[in-house]
GROMACS .gro file of C-alpha atoms in nm:
model
  216
    1MET     CA    1  -1.457   1.265   0.736
    2THR     CA    2  -1.583   1.001   0.978
    3THR     CA    3  -1.367   0.731   1.137
    4ARG     CA    4  -1.476   0.386   1.253
    5THR     CA    5  -1.288   0.068   1.344
    6GLU     CA    6  -1.426  -0.271   1.246
    7SER     CA    7  -1.308  -0.619   1.343
    8VAL     CA    8  -1.328  -0.889   1.077
    9ASP     CA    9  -1.295  -1.263   1.137
   10THR     CA   10  -1.080  -1.444   0.881
   11THR     CA   11  -0.945  -1.798   0.864
   12ALA     CA   12  -0.604  -1.647   0.950
   13GLY     CA   13  -0.743  -1.479   1.264
   14GLU     CA   14  -0.909  -1.153   1.353
   15ALA     CA   15  -0.822  -0.859   1.126
   16ARG     CA   16  -0.909  -0.495   1.181
   17ILE     CA   17  -1.015  -0.217   0.945
   18THR     CA   18  -1.004   0.149   1.044
   19TRP     CA   19  -1.232   0.338   0.807
   20HIS     CA   20  -1.163   0.701   0.717
   21ARG     CA   21  -1.480   0.770   0.522
   22ALA     CA   22  -1.537   1.041   0.265
   23ALA     CA   23  -1.867   1.227   0.272
   24ARG     CA   24  -1.946   1.131  -0.089
   25PRO     CA   25  -1.703   0.852  -0.175
   26THR     CA   26  -1.636   0.732  -0.528
   27LEU     CA   27  -1.407   0.445  -0.433
   28VAL     CA   28  -1.232   0.272  -0.143
   29LEU     CA   29  -0.854   0.268  -0.109
   30ALA     CA   30  -0.762  -0.024   0.118
   31VAL     CA   31  -0.403  -0.017   0.241
   32SER     CA   32  -0.220  -0.248   0.478
   33HIS     CA   33   0.103  -0.217   0.673
   34GLY     CA   34   0.437  -0.388   0.627
   35ALA     CA   35   0.615  -0.658   0.825
   36GLY     CA   36   0.791  -0.416   1.055
   37GLY     CA   37   0.512  -0.185   1.168
   38GLY     CA   38   0.143  -0.105   1.171
   39ILE     CA   39  -0.104   0.143   1.031
   40GLU     CA   40   0.069   0.424   1.218
   41ALA     CA   41   0.321   0.442   0.930
   42ARG     CA   42   0.362   0.799   0.809
   43ASP     CA   43   0.255   0.729   0.451
   44LEU     CA   44  -0.061   0.543   0.552
   45GLN     CA   45  -0.160   0.814   0.798
   46ALA     CA   46  -0.095   1.086   0.539
   47LEU     CA   47  -0.324   0.916   0.288
   48ALA     CA   48  -0.597   0.867   0.550
   49ALA     CA   49  -0.580   1.235   0.640
   50ALA     CA   50  -0.570   1.376   0.287
   51LEU     CA   51  -0.783   1.161   0.059
   52PRO     CA   52  -1.134   1.158   0.215
   53ALA     CA   53  -1.170   1.528   0.129
   54ARG     CA   54  -1.122   1.423  -0.234
   55GLY     CA   55  -1.401   1.167  -0.230
   56ILE     CA   56  -1.186   0.864  -0.148
   57THR     CA   57  -1.264   0.647   0.153
   58VAL     CA   58  -0.942   0.510   0.302
   59ALA     CA   59  -0.949   0.176   0.483
   60LEU     CA   60  -0.638   0.108   0.693
   61VAL     CA   61  -0.605  -0.266   0.734
   62GLU     CA   62  -0.431  -0.447   1.019
   63GLN     CA   63  -0.341  -0.806   0.943
   64PRO     CA   64  -0.434  -1.078   1.197
   65TRP     CA   65  -0.075  -1.127   1.316
   66ARG     CA   66  -0.057  -0.760   1.406
   67VAL     CA   67  -0.398  -0.758   1.579
   68ALA     CA   68  -0.287  -1.060   1.783
   69GLY     CA   69   0.011  -0.864   1.911
   70LYS     CA   70   0.276  -1.079   1.746
   71LYS     CA   71   0.610  -0.919   1.662
   72VAL     CA   72   0.690  -1.130   1.358
   73ALA     CA   73   0.480  -1.119   1.042
   74ALA     CA   74   0.304  -1.430   0.920
   75ALA     CA   75   0.419  -1.622   0.613
   76PRO     CA   76   0.318  -1.477   0.274
   77LYS     CA   77   0.046  -1.739   0.214
   78VAL     CA   78  -0.108  -1.655   0.555
   79LEU     CA   79  -0.094  -1.283   0.480
   80ASP     CA   80  -0.276  -1.349   0.152
   81GLU     CA   81  -0.531  -1.564   0.338
   82GLY     CA   82  -0.606  -1.284   0.582
   83TRP     CA   83  -0.640  -1.028   0.301
   84ARG     CA   84  -0.880  -1.251   0.109
   85GLY     CA   85  -1.085  -1.303   0.424
   86LEU     CA   86  -1.140  -0.935   0.488
   87TRP     CA   87  -1.198  -0.837   0.124
   88PRO     CA   88  -1.580  -0.878   0.144
   89ALA     CA   89  -1.585  -0.619   0.424
   90LEU     CA   90  -1.382  -0.380   0.208
   91ALA     CA   91  -1.622  -0.432  -0.084
   92GLU     CA   92  -1.935  -0.409   0.132
   93PRO     CA   93  -1.994  -0.035   0.069
   94GLY     CA   94  -2.054  -0.128  -0.297
   95LEU     CA   95  -1.774   0.088  -0.436
   96PRO     CA   96  -1.471  -0.004  -0.647
   97VAL     CA   97  -1.185  -0.111  -0.420
   98VAL     CA   98  -0.819  -0.034  -0.489
   99ALA     CA   99  -0.591  -0.282  -0.313
  100GLY     CA  100  -0.280  -0.137  -0.158
  101GLY     CA  101  -0.021  -0.157   0.110
  102ARG     CA  102   0.331  -0.069   0.204
  103SER     CA  103   0.625  -0.312   0.175
  104ALA     CA  104   0.496  -0.663   0.257
  105GLY     CA  105   0.142  -0.526   0.234
  106ALA     CA  106   0.214  -0.413  -0.122
  107ARG     CA  107   0.326  -0.764  -0.211
  108VAL     CA  108  -0.001  -0.906  -0.076
  109ALA     CA  109  -0.201  -0.656  -0.282
  110CYS     CA  110  -0.010  -0.745  -0.598
  111ARG     CA  111  -0.044  -1.120  -0.549
  112THR     CA  112  -0.421  -1.114  -0.492
  113ALA     CA  113  -0.550  -0.816  -0.693
  114ALA     CA  114  -0.664  -1.000  -1.003
  115GLU     CA  115  -0.846  -1.282  -0.825
  116LEU     CA  116  -1.026  -1.040  -0.593
  117GLY     CA  117  -1.129  -0.803  -0.869
  118ALA     CA  118  -0.943  -0.498  -0.736
  119ALA     CA  119  -0.982  -0.181  -0.940
  120GLY     CA  120  -0.610  -0.115  -0.912
  121VAL     CA  121  -0.303  -0.167  -0.696
  122LEU     CA  122  -0.113   0.089  -0.490
  123ALA     CA  123   0.235  -0.034  -0.396
  124LEU     CA  124   0.403   0.187  -0.137
  125ALA     CA  125   0.773   0.113  -0.079
  126PHE     CA  126   0.755  -0.210  -0.279
  127PRO     CA  127   1.033  -0.442  -0.154
  128LEU     CA  128   1.184  -0.524  -0.491
  129HIS     CA  129   1.457  -0.729  -0.322
  130PRO     CA  130   1.605  -0.782   0.024
  131PRO     CA  131   1.863  -0.514   0.108
  132GLY     CA  132   2.192  -0.592  -0.062
  133ARG     CA  133   2.043  -0.888  -0.253
  134PRO     CA  134   1.930  -0.754  -0.592
  135GLU     CA  135   1.949  -1.106  -0.735
  136LYS     CA  136   1.650  -1.199  -0.516
  137SER     CA  137   1.409  -0.994  -0.727
  138ARG     CA  138   1.036  -0.986  -0.657
  139ALA     CA  139   0.960  -0.793  -0.974
  140GLY     CA  140   0.735  -1.074  -1.095
  141GLU     CA  141   0.484  -1.007  -0.821
  142LEU     CA  142   0.462  -0.643  -0.926
  143THR     CA  143   0.447  -0.694  -1.301
  144GLY     CA  144   0.207  -0.985  -1.259
  145ALA     CA  145  -0.054  -0.791  -1.063
  146GLY     CA  146  -0.284  -0.778  -1.363
  147ARG     CA  147  -0.437  -0.445  -1.263
  148PRO     CA  148  -0.343  -0.078  -1.311
  149THR     CA  149  -0.062  -0.027  -1.061
  150LEU     CA  150   0.110   0.271  -0.902
  151VAL     CA  151   0.443   0.227  -0.725
  152VAL     CA  152   0.556   0.501  -0.486
  153GLN     CA  153   0.921   0.448  -0.397
  154GLY     CA  154   1.177   0.633  -0.188
  155GLY     CA  155   1.484   0.750  -0.377
  156ARG     CA  156   1.717   0.579  -0.128
  157ASP     CA  157   1.509   0.273  -0.041
  158PRO     CA  158   1.751  -0.016   0.031
  159PHE     CA  159   1.477  -0.262  -0.072
  160GLY     CA  160   1.487  -0.118  -0.425
  161ARG     CA  161   1.569   0.228  -0.556
  162PRO     CA  162   1.348   0.360  -0.837
  163GLU     CA  163   1.619   0.309  -1.100
  164GLU     CA  164   1.637  -0.062  -1.013
  165PHE     CA  165   1.279  -0.132  -1.120
  166PRO     CA  166   1.224  -0.296  -1.458
  167GLU     CA  167   1.086  -0.093  -1.744
  168PRO     CA  168   0.707  -0.140  -1.763
  169GLY     CA  169   0.606  -0.359  -2.054
  170ALA     CA  170   0.299  -0.350  -2.274
  171GLN     CA  171   0.157  -0.655  -2.098
  172ASP     CA  172   0.246  -0.544  -1.745
  173PRO     CA  173   0.219  -0.165  -1.732
  174TYR     CA  174   0.269   0.022  -1.409
  175GLU     CA  175   0.359   0.374  -1.306
  176LEU     CA  176   0.635   0.471  -1.064
  177VAL     CA  177   0.667   0.790  -0.862
  178GLU     CA  178   0.988   0.868  -0.677
  179VAL     CA  179   0.988   1.032  -0.334
  180ALA     CA  180   1.317   1.221  -0.336
  181CYS     CA  181   1.557   1.125  -0.056
  182GLY     CA  182   1.301   0.893   0.104
  183ASP     CA  183   1.404   0.567   0.268
  184HIS     CA  184   1.189   0.254   0.301
  185GLY     CA  185   0.960   0.437   0.545
  186PHE     CA  186   0.971   0.757   0.334
  187ALA     CA  187   1.174   0.932   0.603
  188VAL     CA  188   1.403   1.201   0.462
  189PRO     CA  189   1.726   1.327   0.623
  190LYS     CA  190   1.711   1.664   0.793
  191LYS     CA  191   1.979   1.797   0.558
  192ALA     CA  192   1.796   1.682   0.243
  193ASP     CA  193   1.681   1.929  -0.022
  194THR     CA  194   1.322   1.827   0.051
  195THR     CA  195   1.136   1.833   0.382
  196GLN     CA  196   0.940   1.551   0.542
  197GLU     CA  197   0.619   1.743   0.479
  198GLU     CA  198   0.705   1.782   0.110
  199ALA     CA  199   0.781   1.412   0.083
  200LEU     CA  200   0.441   1.319   0.224
  201LEU     CA  201   0.273   1.571  -0.004
  202THR     CA  202   0.443   1.405  -0.301
  203ILE     CA  203   0.285   1.077  -0.194
  204THR     CA  204  -0.067   1.204  -0.134
  205GLU     CA  205  -0.076   1.415  -0.451
  206ALA     CA  206   0.057   1.134  -0.669
  207VAL     CA  207  -0.191   0.884  -0.528
  208ALA     CA  208  -0.487   1.124  -0.559
  209GLU     CA  209  -0.399   1.209  -0.919
  210TRP     CA  210  -0.355   0.842  -1.013
  211LEU     CA  211  -0.683   0.739  -0.849
  212ALA     CA  212  -0.863   1.015  -1.039
  213ARG     CA  213  -0.744   0.858  -1.365
  214LEU     CA  214  -0.845   0.503  -1.285
  215PRO     CA  215  -1.114   0.362  -1.517
  216VAL     CA  216  -1.365   0.274  -1.246
   0.00000   0.00000   0.00000
């Protein structure tokens, strides 16, 4: 695996891509961070460490607001603008690109996947609703992605537990994998029946298996 960081100018500001390249890649998995953190998130780092050995290049994307050092995420339309602006750099290797992200980054991927021609969508810790506000559902963004979609969700995520997600329909199919005892950041309590290492392995194995089945 080789690693390289690339700056990309977008109309929303400078974005940054950290490439974790496979030796013989078959596709690119591009994943961005959420509104409360960066690409150091445990799930993003686990994917970057595990997937290149399986022929998947992982591109960790930092949105312009994060690169600029701001503490508050940009508005959704600005996040989408930044993602669109860096998409050509993600597609430049000439491989199919799966759009992904965690939390707010997952929402961006869902909203833009069809127009950008993504091969699929990976939604990590999708924020189905604000904590304690299930009536404020964002399920439409997920079911309207228009591409094969995998949701990986912590079993105790206050932004939406797995059982709160709608049943996939024929017109809006998606798959959902539960990370037992995981919170919104996939952290598990020390007294849980599963370890932190096992939780991260659940994520990387589920994503690798799903990517292997994508019709690309």
